[in-house]
Coordinates of C-alpha atoms and ligand atoms in Angstrom, one line a residue:
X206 CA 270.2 166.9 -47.5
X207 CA 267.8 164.6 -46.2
X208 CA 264.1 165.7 -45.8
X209 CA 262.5 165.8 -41.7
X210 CA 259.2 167.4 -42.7
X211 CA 256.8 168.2 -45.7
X212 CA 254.0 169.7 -46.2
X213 CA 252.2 169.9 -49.5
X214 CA 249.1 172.0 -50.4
X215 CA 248.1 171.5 -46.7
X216 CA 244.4 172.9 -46.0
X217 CA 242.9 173.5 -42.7
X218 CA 239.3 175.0 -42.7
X219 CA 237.1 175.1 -39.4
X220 CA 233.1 175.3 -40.4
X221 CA 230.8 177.7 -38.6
X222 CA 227.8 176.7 -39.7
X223 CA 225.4 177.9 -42.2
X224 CA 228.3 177.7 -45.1
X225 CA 230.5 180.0 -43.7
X226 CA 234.0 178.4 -43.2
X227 CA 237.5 179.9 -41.2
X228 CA 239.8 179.6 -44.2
X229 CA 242.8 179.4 -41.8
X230 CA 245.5 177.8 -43.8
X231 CA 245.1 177.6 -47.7
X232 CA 247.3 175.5 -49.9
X233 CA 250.5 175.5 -47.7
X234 CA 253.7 173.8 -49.0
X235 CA 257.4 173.5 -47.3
X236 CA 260.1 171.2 -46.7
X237 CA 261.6 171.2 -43.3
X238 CA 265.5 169.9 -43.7
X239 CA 267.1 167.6 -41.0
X240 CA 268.6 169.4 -38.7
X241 CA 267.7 172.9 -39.6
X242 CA 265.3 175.6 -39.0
X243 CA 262.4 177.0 -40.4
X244 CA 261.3 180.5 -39.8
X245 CA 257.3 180.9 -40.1
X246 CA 256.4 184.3 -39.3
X247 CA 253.1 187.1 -39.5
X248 CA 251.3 188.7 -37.6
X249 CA 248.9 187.3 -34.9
X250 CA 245.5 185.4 -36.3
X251 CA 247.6 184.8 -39.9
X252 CA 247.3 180.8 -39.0
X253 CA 251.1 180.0 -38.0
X254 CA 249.6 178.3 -35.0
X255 CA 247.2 176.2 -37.1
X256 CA 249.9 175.1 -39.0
X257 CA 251.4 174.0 -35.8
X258 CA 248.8 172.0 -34.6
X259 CA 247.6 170.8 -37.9
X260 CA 251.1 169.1 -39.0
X261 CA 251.6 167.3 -35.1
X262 CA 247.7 166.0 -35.8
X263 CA 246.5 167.8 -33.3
X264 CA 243.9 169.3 -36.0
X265 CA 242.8 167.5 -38.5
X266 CA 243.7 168.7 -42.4
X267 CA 241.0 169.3 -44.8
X268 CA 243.3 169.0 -47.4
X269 CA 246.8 168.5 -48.3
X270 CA 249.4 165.9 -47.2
X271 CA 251.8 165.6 -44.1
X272 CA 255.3 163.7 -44.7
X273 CA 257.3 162.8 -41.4
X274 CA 260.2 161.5 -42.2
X275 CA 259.1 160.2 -46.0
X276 CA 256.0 158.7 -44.0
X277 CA 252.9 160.1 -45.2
X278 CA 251.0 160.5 -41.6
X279 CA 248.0 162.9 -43.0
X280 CA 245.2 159.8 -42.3
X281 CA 247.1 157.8 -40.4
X282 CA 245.0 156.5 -37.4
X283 CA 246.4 157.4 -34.2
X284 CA 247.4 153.9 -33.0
X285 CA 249.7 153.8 -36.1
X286 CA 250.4 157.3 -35.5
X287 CA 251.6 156.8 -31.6
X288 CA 255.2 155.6 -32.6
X289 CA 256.0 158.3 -34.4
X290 CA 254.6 161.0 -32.8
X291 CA 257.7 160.3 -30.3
X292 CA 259.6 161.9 -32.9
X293 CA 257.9 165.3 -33.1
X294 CA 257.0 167.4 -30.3
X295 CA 255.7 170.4 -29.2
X296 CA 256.9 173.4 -27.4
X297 CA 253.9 175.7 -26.7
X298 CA 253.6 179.8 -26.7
X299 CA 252.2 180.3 -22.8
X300 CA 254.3 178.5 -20.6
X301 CA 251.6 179.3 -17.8
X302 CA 249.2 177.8 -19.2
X303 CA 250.5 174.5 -21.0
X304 CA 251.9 173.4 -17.1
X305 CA 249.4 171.5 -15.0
X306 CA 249.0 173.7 -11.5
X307 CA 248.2 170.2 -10.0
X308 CA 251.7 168.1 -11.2
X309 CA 254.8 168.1 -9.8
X310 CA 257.9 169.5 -12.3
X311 CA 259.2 165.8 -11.9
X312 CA 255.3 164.6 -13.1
X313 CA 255.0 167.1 -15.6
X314 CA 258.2 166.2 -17.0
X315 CA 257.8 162.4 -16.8
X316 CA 254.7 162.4 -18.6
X317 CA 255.8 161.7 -21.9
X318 CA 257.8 158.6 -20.9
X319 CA 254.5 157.0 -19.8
X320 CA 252.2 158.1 -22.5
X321 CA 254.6 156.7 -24.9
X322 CA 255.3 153.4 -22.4
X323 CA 259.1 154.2 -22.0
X324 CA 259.2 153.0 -18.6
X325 CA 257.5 152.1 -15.0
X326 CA 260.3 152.3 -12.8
X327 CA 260.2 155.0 -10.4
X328 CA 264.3 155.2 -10.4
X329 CA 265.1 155.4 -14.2
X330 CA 262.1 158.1 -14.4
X331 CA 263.7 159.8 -11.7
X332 CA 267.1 159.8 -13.8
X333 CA 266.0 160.7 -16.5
X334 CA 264.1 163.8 -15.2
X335 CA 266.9 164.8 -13.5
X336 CA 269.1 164.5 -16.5
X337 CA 266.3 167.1 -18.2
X338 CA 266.6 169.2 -15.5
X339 CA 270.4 169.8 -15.2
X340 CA 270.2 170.0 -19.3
X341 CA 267.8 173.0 -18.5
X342 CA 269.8 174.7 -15.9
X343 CA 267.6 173.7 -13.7
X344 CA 268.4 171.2 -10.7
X345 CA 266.8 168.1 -8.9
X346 CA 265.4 169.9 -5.9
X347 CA 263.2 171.7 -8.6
X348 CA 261.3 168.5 -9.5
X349 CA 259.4 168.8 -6.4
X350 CA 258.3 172.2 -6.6
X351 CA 255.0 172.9 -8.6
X352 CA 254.6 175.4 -12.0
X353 CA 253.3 178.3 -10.0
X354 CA 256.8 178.2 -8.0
X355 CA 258.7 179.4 -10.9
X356 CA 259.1 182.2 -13.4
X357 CA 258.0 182.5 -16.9
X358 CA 261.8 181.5 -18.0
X359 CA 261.6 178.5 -16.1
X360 CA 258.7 177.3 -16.9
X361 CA 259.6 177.5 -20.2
X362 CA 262.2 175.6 -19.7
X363 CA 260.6 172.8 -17.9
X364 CA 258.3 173.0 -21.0
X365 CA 261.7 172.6 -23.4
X366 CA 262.7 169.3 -20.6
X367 CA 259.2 168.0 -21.5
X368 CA 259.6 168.3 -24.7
X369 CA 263.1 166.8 -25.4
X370 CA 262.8 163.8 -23.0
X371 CA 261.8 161.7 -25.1
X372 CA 264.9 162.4 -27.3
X373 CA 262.8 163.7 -30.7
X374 CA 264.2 164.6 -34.4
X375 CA 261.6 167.7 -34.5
X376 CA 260.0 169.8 -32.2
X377 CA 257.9 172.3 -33.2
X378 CA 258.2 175.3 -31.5
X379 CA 255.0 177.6 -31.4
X380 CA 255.8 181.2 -30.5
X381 CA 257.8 179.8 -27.2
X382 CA 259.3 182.9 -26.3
X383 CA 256.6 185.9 -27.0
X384 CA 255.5 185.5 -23.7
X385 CA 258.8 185.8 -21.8
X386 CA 260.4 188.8 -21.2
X387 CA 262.8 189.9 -23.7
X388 CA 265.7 190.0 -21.0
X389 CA 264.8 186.0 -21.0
X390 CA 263.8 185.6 -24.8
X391 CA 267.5 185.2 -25.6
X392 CA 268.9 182.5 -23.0
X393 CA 266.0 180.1 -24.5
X394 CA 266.3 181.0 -27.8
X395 CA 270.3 180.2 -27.3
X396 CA 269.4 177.2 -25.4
X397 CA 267.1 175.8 -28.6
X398 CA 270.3 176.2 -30.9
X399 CA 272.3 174.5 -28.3
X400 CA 270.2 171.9 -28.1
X401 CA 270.1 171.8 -31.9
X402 CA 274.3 171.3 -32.4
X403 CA 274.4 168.8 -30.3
X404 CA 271.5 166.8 -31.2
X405 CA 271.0 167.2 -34.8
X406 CA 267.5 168.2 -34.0
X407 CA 265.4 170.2 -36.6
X408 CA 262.4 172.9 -35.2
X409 CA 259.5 174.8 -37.2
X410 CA 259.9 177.8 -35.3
X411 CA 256.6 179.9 -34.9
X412 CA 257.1 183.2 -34.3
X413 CA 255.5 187.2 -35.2
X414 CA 259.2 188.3 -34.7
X415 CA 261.0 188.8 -37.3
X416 CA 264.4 189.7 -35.6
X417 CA 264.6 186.2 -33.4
X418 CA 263.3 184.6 -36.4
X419 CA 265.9 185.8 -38.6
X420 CA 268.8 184.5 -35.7
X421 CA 267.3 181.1 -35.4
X422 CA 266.1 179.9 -39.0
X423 CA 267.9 178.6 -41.9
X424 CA 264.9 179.0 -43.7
X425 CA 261.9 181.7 -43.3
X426 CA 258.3 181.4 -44.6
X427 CA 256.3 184.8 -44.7
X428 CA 252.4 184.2 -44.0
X429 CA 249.7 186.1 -44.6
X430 CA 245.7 185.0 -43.8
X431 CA 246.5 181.5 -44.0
X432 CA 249.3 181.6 -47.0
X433 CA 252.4 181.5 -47.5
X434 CA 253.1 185.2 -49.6
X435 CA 257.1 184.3 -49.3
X436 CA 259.2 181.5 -48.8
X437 CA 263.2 181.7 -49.3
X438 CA 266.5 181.1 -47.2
X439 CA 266.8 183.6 -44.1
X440 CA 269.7 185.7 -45.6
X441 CA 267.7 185.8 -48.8
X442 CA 264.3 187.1 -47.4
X443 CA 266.4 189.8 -44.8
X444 CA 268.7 191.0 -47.5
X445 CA 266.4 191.1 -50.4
X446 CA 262.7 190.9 -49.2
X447 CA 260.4 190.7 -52.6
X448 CA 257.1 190.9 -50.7
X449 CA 255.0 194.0 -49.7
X450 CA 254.0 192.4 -47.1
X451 CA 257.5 190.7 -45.9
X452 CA 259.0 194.6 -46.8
X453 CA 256.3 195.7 -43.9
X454 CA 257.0 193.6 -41.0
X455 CA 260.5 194.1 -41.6
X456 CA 259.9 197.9 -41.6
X457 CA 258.4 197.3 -38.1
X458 CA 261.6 195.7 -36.6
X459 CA 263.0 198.8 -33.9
X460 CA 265.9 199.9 -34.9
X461 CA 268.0 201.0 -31.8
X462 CA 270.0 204.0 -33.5
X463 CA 267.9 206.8 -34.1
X464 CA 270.1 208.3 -37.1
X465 CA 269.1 204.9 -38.9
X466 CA 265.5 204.5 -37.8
X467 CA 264.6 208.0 -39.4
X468 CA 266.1 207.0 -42.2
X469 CA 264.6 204.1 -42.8
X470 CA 262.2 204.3 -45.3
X471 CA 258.9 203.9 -44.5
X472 CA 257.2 200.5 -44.9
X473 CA 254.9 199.8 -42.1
X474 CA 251.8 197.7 -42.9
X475 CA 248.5 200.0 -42.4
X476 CA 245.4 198.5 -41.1
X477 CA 243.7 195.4 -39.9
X478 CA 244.0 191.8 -41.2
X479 CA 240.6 190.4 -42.4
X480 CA 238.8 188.5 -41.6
X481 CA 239.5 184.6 -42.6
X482 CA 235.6 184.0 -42.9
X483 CA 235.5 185.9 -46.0
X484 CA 239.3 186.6 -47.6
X485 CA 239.7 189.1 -49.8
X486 CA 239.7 188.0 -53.7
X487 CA 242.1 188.1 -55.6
X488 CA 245.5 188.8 -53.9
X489 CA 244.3 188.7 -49.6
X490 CA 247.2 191.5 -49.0
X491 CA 245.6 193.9 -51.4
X492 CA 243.5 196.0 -49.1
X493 CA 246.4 196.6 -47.2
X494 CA 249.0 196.9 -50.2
X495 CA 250.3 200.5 -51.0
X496 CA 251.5 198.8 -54.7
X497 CA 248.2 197.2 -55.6
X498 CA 247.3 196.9 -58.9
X499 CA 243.5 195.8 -60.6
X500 CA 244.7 192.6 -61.5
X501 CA 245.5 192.0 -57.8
X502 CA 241.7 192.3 -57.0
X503 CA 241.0 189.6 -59.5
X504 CA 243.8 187.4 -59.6
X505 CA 245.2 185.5 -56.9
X506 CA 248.8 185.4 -57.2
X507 CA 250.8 182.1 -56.9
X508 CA 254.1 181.2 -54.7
X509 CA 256.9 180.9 -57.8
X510 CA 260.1 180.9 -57.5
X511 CA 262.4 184.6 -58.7
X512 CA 265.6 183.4 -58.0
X513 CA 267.2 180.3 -57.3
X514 CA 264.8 179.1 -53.6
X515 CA 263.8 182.4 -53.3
X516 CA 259.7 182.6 -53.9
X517 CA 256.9 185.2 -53.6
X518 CA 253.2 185.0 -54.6
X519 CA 253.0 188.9 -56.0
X520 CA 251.7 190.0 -59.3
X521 CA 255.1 192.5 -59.1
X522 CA 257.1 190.0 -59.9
X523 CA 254.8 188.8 -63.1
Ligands
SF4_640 FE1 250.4 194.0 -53.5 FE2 249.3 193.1 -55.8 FE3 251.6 192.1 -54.9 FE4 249.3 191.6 -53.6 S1 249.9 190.9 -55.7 S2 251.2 192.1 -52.7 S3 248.2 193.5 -53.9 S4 251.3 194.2 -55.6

């Protein structure tokens, strides 16, 4: 199957000053197939987010390459960069906030088609808006209206009409539903794999939950401070997670029968995550790893592969 996105040994670093450096992402590597999904999940501040803005351009790597569709677009310069960036967009976590209070829906929407010089023409904007708007479930009296006029559902969804006007192969999808209620976190999800059947289109979908994650991906990658710790196909990593870490969040997931739940055994994931200014040495999960061993302090263990796709950077798996 053909490739959409790589990413190899992608860096992103932000300097402080006076040598100290946020290590967000370190030495990240995937491959995104056409039409699939990719899972990237950890908790909050464990750089999923950089990722997403670091592979659209947004950020600027340190390191590493970017390949969009075979096309390496790490240093390409932005006028070169324009055309293709048609092809991958972005669906944002806070649907408040990435809608301009001052724009109509219709404006909002539209936007795209003149930043990428699609068309002038008041009519076929208006068309094609309107064509967004019905594939959102929402309708043409709504493209008068302004953001503040709807509910966090529906402004996600005039985020998702933004997003897929201009008819892209990827969209990257940045924790788009952890700010919705959960009542609402499952008509958009279901809407994104609609959208994905019947356009072929492939997402990196950003996420800390593990249970939507697990429903939407093909493929899940487990980070941790900036690395990937885990990286396999979704059944593989929910039947038969390898990682202490991966074995935590999944030990966080509720479990709605109570028989189960106290029989689970327990796996949570104790304490804080560090700080990316300094990263621990050696393996970054040890101060929080009930399994750790001296050479984990040391030794900084690398992603291989156990079985078949399925990989883990742990010294338990030696
Ligand atoms: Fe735990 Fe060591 Fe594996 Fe890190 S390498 S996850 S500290 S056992």
């Amino acid at each position: 199957m053909s490739i959409m996105l790589e990413v190899k040994n992608l860096t992103k670093h932000f300097p402080l000053g006076k040598g100290r450096v946020v290590h967000a992402v370190d030495d990240l590597s995937f491959v995104l197939k056409k039409g699939k999904t990719l899972g990237l999940v950890g908790e909050s501040g464990c750089g999923k987010s950089t990722v997403a803005r670091t592979v659209t351009r947004i950020y600027e790597p340190t390191a590493g390459h970017i390949f969009l569709d075979g096309q390496d677009i790490t240093s390409m310069n932005q006028k070169t960069l324009k055309p293709l960036r048609r092809k991958m967009q972005m669906i944002f976590q806070d649907p408040y906030a990435s809608l301009n209070a001052r724009m109509t829906v219709r404006d909002i929407i539209a936007e795209p088609l003149k930043a990428h010089d699609v068309t002038a023409n008041r009519k076929e904007i208006d068309e094609l808006v309107f064509d967004m708007l019905a594939l959102v479930g929402l309708g043409d009296e709504h493209a008068r209206r302004y953001a503040h006029e709807f509910s966090g559902g529906q402004r996600q969804r005039i985020c998702i009409a933004r997003a897929l006007i201009l008819r892209p192969d990827i969209v990257i999808c940045d924790e788009p539903i952890s700010a919705l209620d959960v009542s609402i976190q499952a008509q958009i999800v279901n809407m994104l794999k609609d959208f994905q059947n019947e356009r072929n289109l492939t997402y990196l979908f950003i996420a800390h939950d593990l249970s939507m994650v697990r429903y939407v991906s093909d493929d899940v990658g487990v980070m941790y401070l900036g690395q990937l710790v885990e990286y396999s196909s979704s059944e593989a990593i929910y039947q038969n997670p390898l990682h202490p870490y991966t074995k935590g969040l999944l030990g966080s997931i509720p479990i709605p029968n109570p028989v189960l739940a106290r029989a689970r055994v327990k796996s949570e994931i104790e304490g804080d995550l560090p700080s990316p200014i300094d990263p621990p040495h050696g393996c970054r999960f040890h101060t929080r790893c009930p399994y750790k061993m001296d050479i984990c302090m040391k030794v900084e263990p690398l992603l291989e592969k156990q079985d078949g796709e399925h990989a883990v950077a742990c010294h338990l798996y030696g």
